[in-house]
Structure formats: structure tokens, C-alpha cells
mmCIF file of C-alpha atoms in Angstrom:
data_model
loop_
_atom_site.group_PDB
_atom_site.id
_atom_site.type_symbol
_atom_site.label_atom_id
_atom_site.label_comp_id
_atom_site.label_asym_id
_atom_site.label_seq_id
_atom_site.Cartn_x
_atom_site.Cartn_y
_atom_site.Cartn_z
ATOM 1 C CA MET A 17 119.871 92.550 173.197
ATOM 2 C CA ALA A 18 116.087 92.507 172.729
ATOM 3 C CA GLN A 19 116.527 93.025 169.019
ATOM 4 C CA SER A 20 118.978 90.175 168.637
ATOM 5 C CA ALA A 21 116.735 87.933 170.714
ATOM 6 C CA GLY A 22 113.847 88.634 168.322
ATOM 7 C CA GLU A 23 116.056 87.873 165.379
ATOM 8 C CA ALA A 24 117.185 84.678 167.012
ATOM 9 C CA GLY A 25 113.598 83.589 167.577
ATOM 10 C CA THR A 26 112.524 84.152 163.999
ATOM 11 C CA PRO A 27 114.280 81.091 162.484
ATOM 12 C CA GLU A 28 112.799 78.919 165.215
ATOM 13 C CA GLN A 29 109.251 80.011 164.359
ATOM 14 C CA GLN A 30 109.461 79.478 160.597
ATOM 15 C CA PRO A 31 110.027 75.690 160.637
ATOM 16 C CA GLU A 32 106.935 75.344 162.847
ATOM 17 C CA GLN A 33 104.743 77.100 160.259
ATOM 18 C CA GLN A 34 105.964 75.195 157.212
ATOM 19 C CA PRO A 35 104.610 71.760 158.231
ATOM 20 C CA GLU A 36 101.194 73.403 158.702
ATOM 21 C CA GLN A 37 101.186 74.882 155.194
ATOM 22 C CA GLN A 38 102.555 71.944 153.233
ATOM 23 C CA PRO A 39 99.722 69.436 153.919
ATOM 24 C CA HIS A 40 97.183 72.115 152.999
ATOM 25 C CA GLN A 41 98.991 72.797 149.732
ATOM 26 C CA ARG A 42 99.184 69.105 148.938
ATOM 27 C CA ARG A 43 95.446 68.745 149.548
ATOM 28 C CA GLN A 44 94.752 71.647 147.204
ATOM 29 C CA LYS A 45 97.051 70.233 144.521
ATOM 30 C CA ASN A 46 95.492 66.787 144.658
ATOM 31 C CA LEU A 47 91.894 68.013 144.766
ATOM 32 C CA ALA A 48 91.223 67.681 141.035
ATOM 33 C CA GLY A 49 92.830 64.265 140.842
ATOM 34 C CA GLY A 50 91.473 63.008 144.175
ATOM 35 C CA ARG A 51 88.009 64.187 145.106
ATOM 36 C CA PHE A 52 87.074 65.088 141.557
ATOM 37 C CA GLY A 53 88.362 61.710 140.344
ATOM 38 C CA SER A 54 86.290 59.842 142.932
ATOM 39 C CA ARG A 55 83.180 61.854 142.131
ATOM 40 C CA ARG A 56 83.773 61.296 138.433
ATOM 41 C CA LEU A 57 83.946 57.528 138.817
ATOM 42 C CA LEU A 58 80.806 57.431 140.961
ATOM 43 C CA LEU A 59 78.974 59.712 138.535
ATOM 44 C CA PHE A 60 80.061 57.650 135.517
ATOM 45 C CA VAL A 61 78.777 54.409 137.085
ATOM 46 C CA THR A 62 75.536 56.150 138.102
ATOM 47 C CA VAL A 63 74.972 57.484 134.583
ATOM 48 C CA LEU A 64 75.644 54.047 133.087
ATOM 49 C CA VAL A 65 73.112 52.428 135.443
ATOM 50 C CA ILE A 66 70.551 55.142 134.635
ATOM 51 C CA GLU A 67 71.111 54.543 130.915
ATOM 52 C CA LEU A 68 70.391 50.834 131.256
ATOM 53 C CA THR A 69 67.365 51.525 133.474
ATOM 54 C CA ILE A 70 65.807 53.961 130.998
ATOM 55 C CA PHE A 71 66.492 51.676 128.042
ATOM 56 C CA PHE A 72 64.966 48.559 129.612
ATOM 57 C CA LEU A 73 62.108 50.524 131.184
ATOM 58 C CA ALA A 74 61.127 51.805 127.737
ATOM 59 C CA MET A 75 61.046 48.215 126.477
ATOM 60 C CA ALA A 76 58.912 47.082 129.417
ATOM 61 C CA ILE A 77 56.201 49.778 129.279
ATOM 62 C CA PRO A 78 53.424 48.567 126.930
ATOM 63 C CA MET A 79 52.474 50.733 123.952
ATOM 64 C CA ASP A 80 49.263 50.849 121.958
ATOM 65 C CA ALA A 81 49.182 49.089 118.590
ATOM 66 C CA THR A 82 49.248 52.303 116.536
ATOM 67 C CA GLN A 83 52.368 53.601 118.255
ATOM 68 C CA GLN A 84 54.056 50.212 117.953
ATOM 69 C CA LYS A 85 53.410 50.074 114.210
ATOM 70 C CA SER A 86 54.746 53.593 113.736
ATOM 71 C CA LEU A 87 57.915 52.845 115.705
ATOM 72 C CA TYR A 88 58.327 49.500 113.939
ATOM 73 C CA THR A 89 58.290 51.282 110.574
ATOM 74 C CA GLU A 90 60.824 53.833 111.815
ATOM 75 C CA GLY A 91 63.022 51.076 113.206
ATOM 76 C CA GLN A 92 62.946 49.127 109.952
ATOM 77 C CA GLN A 93 63.892 52.239 108.012
ATOM 78 C CA ILE A 94 66.828 52.884 110.348
ATOM 79 C CA VAL A 95 68.040 49.289 110.067
ATOM 80 C CA GLN A 96 67.743 49.246 106.277
ATOM 81 C CA SER A 97 69.476 52.616 105.880
ATOM 82 C CA VAL A 98 72.438 51.379 107.924
ATOM 83 C CA LYS A 99 72.641 47.671 107.128
ATOM 84 C CA GLY A 100 71.727 47.954 103.456
ATOM 85 C CA GLN A 101 75.104 49.447 102.525
ATOM 86 C CA GLY A 102 78.673 48.257 102.237
ATOM 87 C CA PRO A 103 80.812 47.786 105.371
ATOM 88 C CA LEU A 104 82.557 51.162 105.047
ATOM 89 C CA ASP A 105 79.307 53.071 104.567
ATOM 90 C CA GLU A 106 77.720 51.149 107.426
ATOM 91 C CA PHE A 107 80.637 51.971 109.720
ATOM 92 C CA SER A 108 80.658 55.673 108.864
ATOM 93 C CA GLY A 109 76.868 55.908 109.219
ATOM 94 C CA ILE A 110 76.864 54.290 112.670
ATOM 95 C CA PHE A 111 79.888 56.247 113.878
ATOM 96 C CA LEU A 112 78.747 59.692 112.733
ATOM 97 C CA ASN A 113 75.266 59.189 114.158
ATOM 98 C CA ASN A 114 76.610 58.057 117.533
ATOM 99 C CA VAL A 115 79.165 60.883 117.701
ATOM 100 C CA ARG A 116 76.454 63.433 116.958
ATOM 101 C CA ILE A 117 74.440 62.054 119.883
ATOM 102 C CA ALA A 118 77.484 61.998 122.191
ATOM 103 C CA LEU A 119 78.459 65.599 121.417
ATOM 104 C CA ILE A 120 74.958 66.780 122.301
ATOM 105 C CA GLU A 121 75.066 64.719 125.494
ATOM 106 C CA ALA A 122 78.364 66.381 126.477
ATOM 107 C CA VAL A 123 76.720 69.823 126.548
ATOM 108 C CA PRO A 124 76.165 70.889 130.182
ATOM 109 C CA PHE A 125 72.505 70.884 131.303
ATOM 110 C CA VAL A 126 71.289 69.784 127.835
ATOM 111 C CA GLY A 127 73.142 66.456 127.786
ATOM 112 C CA PRO A 128 71.309 64.530 130.537
ATOM 113 C CA VAL A 129 67.900 65.534 129.147
ATOM 114 C CA PHE A 130 68.830 64.484 125.623
ATOM 115 C CA LEU A 131 70.309 61.242 126.958
ATOM 116 C CA GLY A 132 67.030 60.313 128.638
ATOM 117 C CA TYR A 133 64.989 61.136 125.536
ATOM 118 C CA SER A 134 67.223 59.296 123.049
ATOM 119 C CA LEU A 135 67.507 56.150 125.189
ATOM 120 C CA PHE A 136 63.786 55.994 125.905
ATOM 121 C CA TYR A 137 63.050 56.345 122.201
ATOM 122 C CA SER A 138 65.590 53.619 121.372
ATOM 123 C CA GLY A 139 64.003 51.310 123.950
ATOM 124 C CA GLU A 140 60.565 51.862 122.442
ATOM 125 C CA VAL A 141 61.881 51.100 118.946
ATOM 126 C CA VAL A 142 63.450 47.858 120.199
ATOM 127 C CA GLN A 143 60.134 46.934 121.827
ATOM 128 C CA ALA A 144 58.271 47.501 118.552
ATOM 129 C CA LEU A 145 60.822 45.487 116.561
ATOM 130 C CA ALA A 146 60.632 42.637 119.079
ATOM 131 C CA VAL A 147 56.836 42.440 119.175
ATOM 132 C CA LEU A 148 56.033 42.999 115.492
ATOM 133 C CA SER A 149 58.899 41.065 113.890
ATOM 134 C CA PRO A 150 58.034 37.928 111.852
ATOM 135 C CA THR A 151 59.299 35.858 114.803
ATOM 136 C CA PRO A 152 58.151 37.843 117.870
ATOM 137 C CA VAL A 153 60.213 37.697 121.059
ATOM 138 C CA PRO A 154 59.700 39.340 124.465
ATOM 139 C CA PRO A 155 61.215 42.847 124.289
ATOM 140 C CA LEU A 156 63.282 42.416 127.462
ATOM 141 C CA ILE A 157 64.780 39.203 126.076
ATOM 142 C CA LEU A 158 65.804 40.994 122.889
ATOM 143 C CA GLY A 159 67.293 43.798 124.975
ATOM 144 C CA ALA A 160 69.315 41.327 127.038
ATOM 145 C CA VAL A 161 70.573 39.615 123.866
ATOM 146 C CA LEU A 162 71.733 42.969 122.517
ATOM 147 C CA PHE A 163 73.995 43.369 125.539
ATOM 148 C CA LEU A 164 75.552 39.975 125.003
ATOM 149 C CA LEU A 165 77.108 41.611 121.948
ATOM 150 C CA PRO A 166 80.048 43.877 122.855
ATOM 151 C CA HIS A 167 79.137 46.926 120.795
ATOM 152 C CA SER A 168 76.012 47.725 122.849
ATOM 153 C CA LEU A 169 77.824 48.109 126.163
ATOM 154 C CA VAL A 170 80.700 49.974 124.504
ATOM 155 C CA GLU A 171 78.249 52.404 122.918
ATOM 156 C CA PHE A 172 76.483 53.033 126.230
ATOM 157 C CA THR A 173 79.896 53.563 127.856
ATOM 158 C CA GLY A 174 80.743 56.267 125.323
ATOM 159 C CA TYR A 175 77.483 58.066 126.047
ATOM 160 C CA ALA A 176 78.089 57.808 129.801
ATOM 161 C CA VAL A 177 81.549 59.367 129.410
ATOM 162 C CA SER A 178 80.035 62.297 127.477
ATOM 163 C CA VAL A 179 77.303 62.991 130.020
ATOM 164 C CA THR A 180 79.745 62.632 132.923
ATOM 165 C CA ALA A 181 82.099 65.157 131.325
ATOM 166 C CA GLY A 182 79.294 67.705 130.971
ATOM 167 C CA ILE A 183 78.045 67.276 134.544
ATOM 168 C CA MET A 184 81.559 67.501 136.002
ATOM 169 C CA LEU A 185 82.061 70.734 134.062
ATOM 170 C CA ILE A 186 79.005 72.167 135.816
ATOM 171 C CA TRP A 187 80.341 71.010 139.189
ATOM 172 C CA ALA A 188 83.745 72.567 138.475
ATOM 173 C CA GLY A 189 82.050 75.850 137.599
ATOM 174 C CA ILE A 190 80.179 75.828 140.909
ATOM 175 C CA LYS A 191 83.442 75.152 142.768
ATOM 176 C CA LYS A 192 85.262 77.846 140.732
ATOM 177 C CA ARG A 193 87.729 75.385 139.236
ATOM 178 C CA LEU A 194 86.547 75.659 135.656
ATOM 179 C CA ARG A 195 89.994 76.304 134.176
ATOM 180 C CA ILE A 196 91.286 73.058 135.639
ATOM 181 C CA GLU A 197 88.295 70.981 134.553
ATOM 182 C CA ILE A 198 87.973 72.316 131.000
ATOM 183 C CA ARG A 199 91.123 70.460 129.954
ATOM 184 C CA VAL A 200 89.866 67.192 131.408
ATOM 185 C CA TYR A 201 86.486 67.841 129.757
ATOM 186 C CA ALA A 202 88.106 68.129 126.324
ATOM 187 C CA LYS A 203 90.067 64.916 126.889
ATOM 188 C CA GLU A 204 86.968 63.020 127.997
ATOM 189 C CA VAL A 205 84.975 64.132 124.962
ATOM 190 C CA LEU A 206 87.806 62.805 122.787
ATOM 191 C CA VAL A 207 87.757 59.562 124.779
ATOM 192 C CA ALA A 208 83.994 59.273 124.194
ATOM 193 C CA VAL A 209 84.541 59.727 120.445
ATOM 194 C CA GLY A 210 87.243 57.044 120.527
ATOM 195 C CA VAL A 211 84.978 54.644 122.416
ATOM 196 C CA LEU A 212 82.182 55.193 119.895
ATOM 197 C CA LEU A 213 84.659 54.599 117.076
ATOM 198 C CA VAL A 214 85.374 51.188 118.607
ATOM 199 C CA ALA A 215 81.639 50.544 119.039
ATOM 200 C CA ALA A 216 80.914 51.331 115.386
ATOM 201 C CA ALA A 217 83.821 49.185 114.188
ATOM 202 C CA THR A 218 82.678 46.308 116.400
ATOM 203 C CA GLU A 219 79.074 46.485 115.226
ATOM 204 C CA THR A 220 80.163 46.563 111.584
ATOM 205 C CA SER A 221 82.546 43.638 112.148
ATOM 206 C CA LEU A 222 79.749 41.564 113.666
ATOM 207 C CA ASP A 223 77.603 42.099 110.585
ATOM 208 C CA VAL A 224 80.465 40.961 108.343
ATOM 209 C CA TYR A 225 81.846 38.226 110.642
ATOM 210 C CA PRO A 226 79.053 37.042 112.995
ATOM 211 C CA ASP A 227 81.300 34.321 114.450
ATOM 212 C CA LEU A 228 83.396 37.006 116.177
ATOM 213 C CA ALA A 229 80.520 38.013 118.464
ATOM 214 C CA PHE A 230 82.070 36.848 121.736
ATOM 215 C CA ALA A 231 85.753 36.896 120.726
ATOM 216 C CA LEU A 232 85.590 40.677 120.341
ATOM 217 C CA TRP A 233 84.953 41.034 124.075
ATOM 218 C CA ILE A 234 88.662 40.349 124.748
ATOM 219 C CA PRO A 235 90.209 43.388 122.985
ATOM 220 C CA ILE A 236 87.337 45.576 124.153
ATOM 221 C CA ILE A 237 87.892 44.735 127.824
ATOM 222 C CA ILE A 238 91.618 45.392 127.409
ATOM 223 C CA GLY A 239 90.848 48.720 125.752
ATOM 224 C CA ILE A 240 88.488 49.774 128.549
ATOM 225 C CA VAL A 241 91.163 49.055 131.160
ATOM 226 C CA VAL A 242 93.788 51.015 129.199
ATOM 227 C CA ILE A 243 91.482 54.022 128.789
ATOM 228 C CA TRP A 244 90.549 54.003 132.460
ATOM 229 C CA VAL A 245 94.194 53.907 133.581
ATOM 230 C CA TRP A 246 95.017 56.740 131.191
ATOM 231 C CA LEU A 247 92.158 58.876 132.513
ATOM 232 C CA ARG A 248 93.159 58.284 136.123
ATOM 233 C CA ARG A 249 96.730 59.358 135.365
ATOM 234 C CA ALA A 250 95.499 62.415 133.481
ATOM 235 C CA HIS A 251 93.332 63.445 136.431
ATOM 236 C CA THR A 252 96.209 62.907 138.852
ATOM 237 C CA ARG A 253 98.580 65.033 136.761
ATOM 238 C CA GLN A 254 95.909 67.705 136.498
ATOM 239 C CA GLY A 255 95.558 67.762 140.267
ATOM 240 C CA GLN A 256 99.307 68.012 140.823
ATOM 241 C CA VAL A 257 99.548 71.232 138.844
ATOM 242 C CA ALA A 258 96.431 72.755 140.388
ATOM 243 C CA PRO A 259 96.988 76.172 142.011
ATOM 244 C CA THR A 260 96.507 76.671 145.719
ATOM 245 C CA VAL A 261 93.812 79.320 145.241
ATOM 246 C CA PRO A 262 90.373 78.851 143.622
ATOM 247 C CA LEU A 263 90.189 79.725 139.942
#
């Protein structure tokens, strides 16, 4: 009798345990797509703001005349090497240079440091070009004008995606979820390359067809929305297949 009573009580206990386990499992499965997705968005926006801050800060900090002349010469050489070619050569030159920078920025630990250095240097070059050009303009005004053109913001977005991917890989390693994150990392690096491809094509198009300066904002905004939706879905799918134990 006691044995059959124990057997009878067993089915009654199991349904009580299942509701306790299922929410925990769902939380574990959605961790990569939920918490990691939220952190990723916040980190991406933070990196983008830091990029703009460094770039404009470099333009605002005065330099001595010798340094300005040196950077002006370097800037002119860069412009001539890129703009002094045909459209296809210009596009490939811009794209390959930007991808090289983005791939370095995607390296964990190294990327953020290189990002700060490259953007500060770029800001100083823009300052020198603004001050020493035949028709001088305030450096911050020139910087603001650059961001009225779509390729500048798109380029900075590509760099921000690369740095974000590298930092999130570090975070995933700390949380012992590296195997989950490495797939997202690879996808985001490819997204950064795609964004920089668009940036290079846009910049080249503006040199060939200057009248398209503002019209190109329309397809770029649509593209940004499409990429963001795709990334969110990728992160959600990644979270749904996540195991219930740390990797």
C-alpha cells in the first residue's frame, strides 16, 4: 500500500517541477538574443558617439604651424592618390583602405585603441586641410559639412560595427559563451565590410555625380534599417538555439 501510494504521488509531483524549469530554460535560450542584443545596441551607439567625439575633438585642438604643414602635405597626398584616378580605381582604393582599418578594429583589445588613433589622426588632417587650404574655413565647419554627405556617417557606422563585434567577443569570453558569440562576430565583420562597400561606392559616386549628394541618403537609410532588422533576427535565432549550460 505504501509503495503504491508513493507511485501514485510521483505523477503529481512532476507537473509541479516542469513549470519551474521551463521559464529558466527559456531565459537561458534567449540570453544571447536578449541581453546580449541590448548590450550590443547600447555599445554600438556608444562607440559611434565616441568616434564622433574623437574626430571633432582632434579638429578643435589647435596645432603648431609645423605640424599643420606636415599634416596638410600628407592630406594632399592622400587626396591626390585617391581622387587622381579613374572611378573604379578610386572606389577600390577607398574600399580596401577602409576594410583594412575595419579588420584591425575588429580585433579584440587592439581594435578600440586603433580606432582612437586613426580617428584622431584623421581629425588632425581635416583641421590642417581646413586651415591651410587656399580658401580657409573653420575646421569644425568643414567637419560638419563632411557629415552632411552620406558616405561619412556610413563609414563611421562600419567602423563602429567592427569595434562593437570585437568588444562583444571579449564579453562573451568572460561569460563563457564564446562559441555562441563567435558566429555573430563573423556575421558582424561581414556586415561591416558590406557597410564600407556602400560607403566607398557612395563617396565615388559623389565625385562623379555631385548632384546626388543628398539623394543618396534615401537608399542608405533604407539599407541601414534592413541591416539592423537582419542583425536583430540573427541574434534572436542565435539565442533560441543556445544551450542551457555555459559554454
